[in-house]
Amino acid sequence: MMLGQQSLGSTLTIAVHSAANLQDVETIGKQDPYFQFTLDISNPKSIQKTFVHKNGGKSPVWNQTFNVPLNGESELFFEIMDEETTADAVIGFAAINLSQVLHAPGGVLNAAFPVYTPAGKEKGEVTLTLSASNVPGQGLAPAGFARGQSHISEAHLKRVKSLKNKERAADVGVAVMGGLAALGVGLLANKVVNDNKKEEQAHREAEAAAQAEHERFESEKKQFEEQRAAYERTQSEQQSIHTTSSTHTSHHEEHGHSHKHGHGHSQREWDAVGTYSAGDKVSYHGRAYICLQGHTSNPTWEPTQAHSLWRAD
């Protein structure tokens, strides 16, 4: 809609002062509002913005001025947005009929305009000073602060709903990413748990292997000690048997020798080179002889000839 009474070369000055009692769209912390506007809602490139009031909350302050040419446009469309890391959120919006400015004394309107939520409910207000140059009644003194009028334009509402849908899509995307991140964290945590379980299992297996090796070593050690003890017992028993056998043999020989001498010595054939003790008995040519004195014989000392050494028994 165009205003026929505007003169060519008119300019609209928009001083954006502040807002109050706005809807709070931030769930955590304070919202970061900025004000944006256009005279042509069908042309997104025509939109201009104030700076972002960080943590401005429900009552941001901007005090920023803009000048735009008036070429017969009839409405000023504005939106108050909350800056987000994804899609910015719509806090409120409205359209202002510029006839209020053109018909104001001196072409100046300093007023508070109602703000509407995307749901269509009035919530809060924005304070603007709108000045139109080169319009009828330019020389009149401006009126004081007033209560301005704003409304919801169907075309504007359609745009706001589109912005709201983008916001929701971004929130869903964030939620999905958050879910994926949580899933990733869960998977990572699960992997860490599984890795820990595997590490613990490997540790237990290593301990079991070490224990088995220790038990095998102890078993072999015990077996070796038993074998060594058995060997030592066998050696001791064999040594004992040998000692006993030697002692028995010695006693037997001693007993035999004693018996031999104690009973007149056993009789044997005379040996021409034998050694004899007194009392020894020999046989020579079928006769028995007894030794009279110890001596070592020679072939000429036959018992029949050596009477000093032998006598017939």
XYZ file of C-alpha atoms in Angstrom, residues 16 20 33 45 83 89 195 207 239 270 305:
11
model
C 15.296 2.996 17.875
C 10.250 -3.098 27.681
C 17.858 -8.795 21.656
C 17.758 -7.660 1.523
C 20.546 -13.743 18.781
C 14.512 -16.544 17.742
C 38.362 -51.489 26.996
C 47.851 -63.194 36.706
C 76.568 -97.100 51.591
C 103.696 -128.212 51.888
C 114.860 -133.034 55.951
